[in-house]
Tab-separated table of C-alpha atoms in Angstrom:
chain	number	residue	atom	x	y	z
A	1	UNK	CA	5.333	-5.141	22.098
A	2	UNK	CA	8.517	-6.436	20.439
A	3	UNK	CA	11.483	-6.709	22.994
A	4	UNK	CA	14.165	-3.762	23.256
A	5	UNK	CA	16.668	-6.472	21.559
A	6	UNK	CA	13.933	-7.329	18.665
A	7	UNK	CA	12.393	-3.635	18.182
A	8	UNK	CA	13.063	-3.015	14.709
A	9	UNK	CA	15.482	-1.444	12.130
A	10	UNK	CA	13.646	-0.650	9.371
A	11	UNK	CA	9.856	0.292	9.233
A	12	UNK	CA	8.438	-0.589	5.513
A	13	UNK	CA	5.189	1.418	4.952
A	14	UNK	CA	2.295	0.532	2.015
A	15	UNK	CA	1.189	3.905	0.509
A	16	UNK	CA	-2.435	3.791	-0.905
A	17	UNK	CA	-4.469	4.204	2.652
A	18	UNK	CA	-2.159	4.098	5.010
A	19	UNK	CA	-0.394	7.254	4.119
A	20	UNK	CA	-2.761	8.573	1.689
A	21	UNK	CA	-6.613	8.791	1.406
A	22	UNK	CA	-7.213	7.471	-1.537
A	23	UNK	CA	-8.668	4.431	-1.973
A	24	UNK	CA	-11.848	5.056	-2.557
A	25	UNK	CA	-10.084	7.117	-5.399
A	26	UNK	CA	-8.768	4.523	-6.900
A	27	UNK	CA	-11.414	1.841	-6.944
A	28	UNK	CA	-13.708	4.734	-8.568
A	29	UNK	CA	-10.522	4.935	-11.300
A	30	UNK	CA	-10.552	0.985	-11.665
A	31	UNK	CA	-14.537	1.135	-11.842
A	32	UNK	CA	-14.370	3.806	-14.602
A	33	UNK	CA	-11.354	2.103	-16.736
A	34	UNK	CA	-13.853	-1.271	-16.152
A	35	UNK	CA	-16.683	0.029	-17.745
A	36	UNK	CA	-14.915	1.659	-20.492
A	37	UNK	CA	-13.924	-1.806	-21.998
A	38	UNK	CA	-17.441	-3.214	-21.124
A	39	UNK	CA	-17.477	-4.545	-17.498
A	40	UNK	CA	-19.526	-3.285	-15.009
A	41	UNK	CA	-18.236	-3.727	-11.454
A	42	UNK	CA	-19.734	-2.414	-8.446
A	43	UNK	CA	-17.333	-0.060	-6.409
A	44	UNK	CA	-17.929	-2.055	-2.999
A	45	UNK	CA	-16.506	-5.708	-4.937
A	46	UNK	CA	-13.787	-3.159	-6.621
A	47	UNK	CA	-12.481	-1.357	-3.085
A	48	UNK	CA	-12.224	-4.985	-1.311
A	49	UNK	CA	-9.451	-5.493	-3.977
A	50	UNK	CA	-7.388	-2.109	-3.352
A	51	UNK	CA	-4.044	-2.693	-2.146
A	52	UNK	CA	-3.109	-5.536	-4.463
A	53	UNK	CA	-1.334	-4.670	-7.847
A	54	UNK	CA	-3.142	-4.697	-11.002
A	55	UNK	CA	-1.862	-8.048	-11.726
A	56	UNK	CA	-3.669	-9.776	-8.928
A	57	UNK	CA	-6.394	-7.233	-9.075
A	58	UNK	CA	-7.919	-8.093	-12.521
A	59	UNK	CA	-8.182	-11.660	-12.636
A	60	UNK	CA	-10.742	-11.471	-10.362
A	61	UNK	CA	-12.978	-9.631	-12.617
A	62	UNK	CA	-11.587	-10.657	-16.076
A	63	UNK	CA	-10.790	-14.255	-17.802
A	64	UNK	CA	-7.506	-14.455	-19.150
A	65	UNK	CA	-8.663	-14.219	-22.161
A	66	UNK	CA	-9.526	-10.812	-21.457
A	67	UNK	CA	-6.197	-10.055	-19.611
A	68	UNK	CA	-4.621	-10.640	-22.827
A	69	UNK	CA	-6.579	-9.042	-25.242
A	70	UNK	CA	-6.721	-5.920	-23.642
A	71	UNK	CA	-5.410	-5.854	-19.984
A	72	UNK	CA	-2.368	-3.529	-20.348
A	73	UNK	CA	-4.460	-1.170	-22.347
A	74	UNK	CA	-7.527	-1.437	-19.619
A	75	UNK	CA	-4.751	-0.886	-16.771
A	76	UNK	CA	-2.750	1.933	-19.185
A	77	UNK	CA	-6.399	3.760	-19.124
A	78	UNK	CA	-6.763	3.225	-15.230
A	79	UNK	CA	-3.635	5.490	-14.771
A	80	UNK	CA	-4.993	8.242	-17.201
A	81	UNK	CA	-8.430	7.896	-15.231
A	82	UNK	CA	-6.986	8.314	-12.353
A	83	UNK	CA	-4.439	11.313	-12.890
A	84	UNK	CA	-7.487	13.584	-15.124
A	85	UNK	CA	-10.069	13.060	-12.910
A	86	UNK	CA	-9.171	12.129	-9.294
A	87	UNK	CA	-5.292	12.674	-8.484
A	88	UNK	CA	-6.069	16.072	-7.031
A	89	UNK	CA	-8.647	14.810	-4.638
A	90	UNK	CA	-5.899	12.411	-2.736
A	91	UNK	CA	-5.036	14.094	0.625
A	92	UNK	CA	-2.356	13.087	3.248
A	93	UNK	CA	-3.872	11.354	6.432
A	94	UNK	CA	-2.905	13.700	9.586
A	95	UNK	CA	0.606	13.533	11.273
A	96	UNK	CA	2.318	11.243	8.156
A	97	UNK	CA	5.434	13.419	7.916
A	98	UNK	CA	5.773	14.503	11.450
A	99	UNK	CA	5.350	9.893	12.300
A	100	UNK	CA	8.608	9.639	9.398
A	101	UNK	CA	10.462	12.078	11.218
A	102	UNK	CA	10.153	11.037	14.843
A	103	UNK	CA	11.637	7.336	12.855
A	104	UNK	CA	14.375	9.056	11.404
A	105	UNK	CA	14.956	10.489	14.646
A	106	UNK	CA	14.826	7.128	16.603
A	107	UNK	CA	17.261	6.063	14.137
A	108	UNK	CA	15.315	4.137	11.904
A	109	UNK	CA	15.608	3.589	8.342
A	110	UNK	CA	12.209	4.330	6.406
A	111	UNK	CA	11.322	1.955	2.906
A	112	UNK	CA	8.377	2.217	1.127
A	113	UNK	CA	6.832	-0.761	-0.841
A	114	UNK	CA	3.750	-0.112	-2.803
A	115	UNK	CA	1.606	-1.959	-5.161
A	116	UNK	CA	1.495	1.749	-7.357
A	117	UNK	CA	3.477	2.105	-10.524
A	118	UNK	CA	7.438	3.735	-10.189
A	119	UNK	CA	5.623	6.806	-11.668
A	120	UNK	CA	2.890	7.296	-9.153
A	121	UNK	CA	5.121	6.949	-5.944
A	122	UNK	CA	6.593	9.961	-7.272
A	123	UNK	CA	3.523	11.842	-7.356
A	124	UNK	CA	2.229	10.269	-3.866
A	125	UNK	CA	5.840	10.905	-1.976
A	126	UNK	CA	5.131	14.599	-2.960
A	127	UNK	CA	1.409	14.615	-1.779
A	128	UNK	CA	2.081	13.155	1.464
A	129	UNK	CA	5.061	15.239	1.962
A	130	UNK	CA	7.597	12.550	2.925
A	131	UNK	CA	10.407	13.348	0.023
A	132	UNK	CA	14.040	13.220	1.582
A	133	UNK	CA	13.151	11.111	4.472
A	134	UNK	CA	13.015	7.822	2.414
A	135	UNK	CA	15.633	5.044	2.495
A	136	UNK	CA	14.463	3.030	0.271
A	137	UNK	CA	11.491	2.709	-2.166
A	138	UNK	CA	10.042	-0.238	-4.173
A	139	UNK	CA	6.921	-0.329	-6.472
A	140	UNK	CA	5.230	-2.404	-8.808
A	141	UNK	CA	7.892	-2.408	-11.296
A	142	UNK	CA	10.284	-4.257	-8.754
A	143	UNK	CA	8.077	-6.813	-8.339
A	144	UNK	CA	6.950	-10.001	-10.724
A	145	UNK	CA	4.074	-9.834	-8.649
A	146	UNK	CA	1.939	-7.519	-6.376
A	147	UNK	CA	0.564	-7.893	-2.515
A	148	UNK	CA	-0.405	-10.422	-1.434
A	149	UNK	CA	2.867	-12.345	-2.973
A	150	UNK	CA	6.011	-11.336	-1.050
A	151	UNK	CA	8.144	-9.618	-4.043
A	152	UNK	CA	7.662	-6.066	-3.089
A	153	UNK	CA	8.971	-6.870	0.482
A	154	UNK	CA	11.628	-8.619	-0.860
A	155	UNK	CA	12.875	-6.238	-2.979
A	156	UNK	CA	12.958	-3.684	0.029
A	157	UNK	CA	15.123	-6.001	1.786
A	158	UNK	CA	17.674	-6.671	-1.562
A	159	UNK	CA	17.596	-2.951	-1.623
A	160	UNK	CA	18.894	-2.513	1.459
A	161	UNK	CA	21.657	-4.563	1.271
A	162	UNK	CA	20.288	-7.557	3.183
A	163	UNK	CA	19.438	-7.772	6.877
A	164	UNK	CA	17.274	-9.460	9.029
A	165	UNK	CA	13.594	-9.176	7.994
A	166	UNK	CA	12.756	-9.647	11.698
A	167	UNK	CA	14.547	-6.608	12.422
A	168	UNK	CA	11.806	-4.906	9.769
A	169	UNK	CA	8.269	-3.711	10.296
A	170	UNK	CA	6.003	-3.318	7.421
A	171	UNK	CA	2.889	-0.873	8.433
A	172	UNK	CA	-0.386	-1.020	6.545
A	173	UNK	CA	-4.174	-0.726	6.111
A	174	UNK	CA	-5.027	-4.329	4.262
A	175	UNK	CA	-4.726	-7.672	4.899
A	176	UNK	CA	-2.579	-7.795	1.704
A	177	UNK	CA	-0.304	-6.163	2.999
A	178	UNK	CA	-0.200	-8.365	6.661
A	179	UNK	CA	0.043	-11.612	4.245
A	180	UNK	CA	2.562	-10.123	1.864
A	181	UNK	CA	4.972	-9.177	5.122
A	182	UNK	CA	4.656	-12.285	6.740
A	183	UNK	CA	5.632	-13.802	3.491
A	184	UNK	CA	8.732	-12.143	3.656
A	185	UNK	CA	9.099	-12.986	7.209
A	186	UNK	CA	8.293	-9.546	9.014
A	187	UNK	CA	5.574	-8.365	11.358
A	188	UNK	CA	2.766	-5.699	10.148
A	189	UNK	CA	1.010	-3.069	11.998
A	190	UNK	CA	-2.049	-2.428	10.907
A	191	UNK	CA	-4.044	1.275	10.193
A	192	UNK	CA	-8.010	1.301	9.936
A	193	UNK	CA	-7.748	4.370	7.551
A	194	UNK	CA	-7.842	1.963	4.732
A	195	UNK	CA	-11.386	1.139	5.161
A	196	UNK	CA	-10.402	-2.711	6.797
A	197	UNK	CA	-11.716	-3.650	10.505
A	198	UNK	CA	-9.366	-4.382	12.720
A	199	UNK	CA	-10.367	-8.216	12.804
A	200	UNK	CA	-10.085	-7.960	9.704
A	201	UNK	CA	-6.359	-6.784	9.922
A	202	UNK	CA	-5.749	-9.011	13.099
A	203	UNK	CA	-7.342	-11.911	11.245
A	204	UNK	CA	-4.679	-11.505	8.692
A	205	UNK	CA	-1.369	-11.685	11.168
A	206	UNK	CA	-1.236	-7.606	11.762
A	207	UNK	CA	0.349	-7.341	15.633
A	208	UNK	CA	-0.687	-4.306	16.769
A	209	UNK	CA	-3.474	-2.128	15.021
A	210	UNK	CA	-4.030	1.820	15.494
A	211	UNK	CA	-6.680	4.149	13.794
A	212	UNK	CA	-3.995	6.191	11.533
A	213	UNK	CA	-0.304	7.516	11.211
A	214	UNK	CA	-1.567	10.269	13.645
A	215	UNK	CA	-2.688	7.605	16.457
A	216	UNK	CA	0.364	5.495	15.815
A	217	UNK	CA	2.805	8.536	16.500
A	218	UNK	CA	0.483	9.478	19.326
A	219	UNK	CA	1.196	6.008	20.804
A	220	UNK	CA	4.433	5.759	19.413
A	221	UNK	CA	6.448	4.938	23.108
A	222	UNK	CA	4.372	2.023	23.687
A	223	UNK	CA	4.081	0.172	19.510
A	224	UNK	CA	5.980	-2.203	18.209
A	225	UNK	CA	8.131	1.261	16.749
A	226	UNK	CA	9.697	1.516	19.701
């Protein structure tokens, strides 16, 4: 557990299974946009790659050839996937709003930095029921490029005006998002509700790792939060 001295400022949270179930969602949206433009990739390869942006995300199934023929109409078609036939199945995980407020209470700023379009954070904010107790927010569009690269994190701290990113602790459910943070120079907690072991998570620099937002807030006293 960080020192009283070192506990942090600013907790940075990743979106897409840490706050919201839906990554299985999504890699079933990526799968169908896939086979659409004539690439069939099995949803177990797909999920492993949830959590980085789409820019990271396709090269490992398409040339760049491909990318540039029709990448930004493959990703466009993702989106429209993903809003007509799975955006009403993404749920909350338990206790996300009542973990932001007992931050905001313990005088914390809250960012969020996601690899999801400036679009969908709208949509997920409302889902997980965390609108008006947000600091800061940075997507994909802030970013030249997507977890595991650094640019999201960074962006959180321009957006704040600066600071130390020691005195910031990102919280997510990939190792993405532990190598992105460290990138930026912060410490990462890590949540298994992503689908990621905890070695996994550990493996990848996390400090701490707890089931989900409701564990986390259940343990809150004695995390790296406090």
């Amino acid at each position: 557990m960080l020192s009283q001295k070192d506990a942090p400022r600013t907790v940075i949270f990743d979106v897409d299974g840490t706050l919201l179930d839906s990554v299985d969602l999504h890699a079933m949206a990526w799968v169908d946009a896939f086979h659409d433009y004539g690439h069939q990739v099995r949803f177990e390869e797909l999920r492993r790659q949830i959590g980085k942006g789409a820019d990271q995300l396709m090269p490992v199934f398409m040339t760049a050839k491909e990318i540039d023929e029709f990448g930004e109409e493959l990703e466009s078609r993702r989106g429209t996937i993903l809003n007509e036939r799975y955006l009403p199945l993404i749920t909350p995980f338990r206790d996300v709003r009542a973990l932001f407020e007992r931050l905001r209470a313990d005088g914390k700023q809250i960012a969020l930095a996601s690899s999801a379009r400036k679009d969908e954070l709208a949509t997920y904010k409302k889902i997980a029921n965390i609108e008006g107790l947000i600091d800061v927010e940075t997507s994909s569009d802030d970013a030249e490029r997507s977890k595991p690269y650094p640019d999201i994190f960074q962006a959180v701290v321009e957006r704040l005006g600066g600071g130390s990113p020691q005195r910031m602790i990102a919280v997510g459910d990939t190792p993405y998002d532990a190598e992105a943070a460290a990138k930026a120079g912060m410490r990462t907690i890590g949540l298994l509700c992503g689908g990621w072991s905890a070695e996994d998570l550990k493996r990848s620099g996390c400090i701490a790792v707890y089931k989900d937002p409701a564990e986390l807030l259940a343990l809150y006293a004695a995390s790296p939060l406090a």
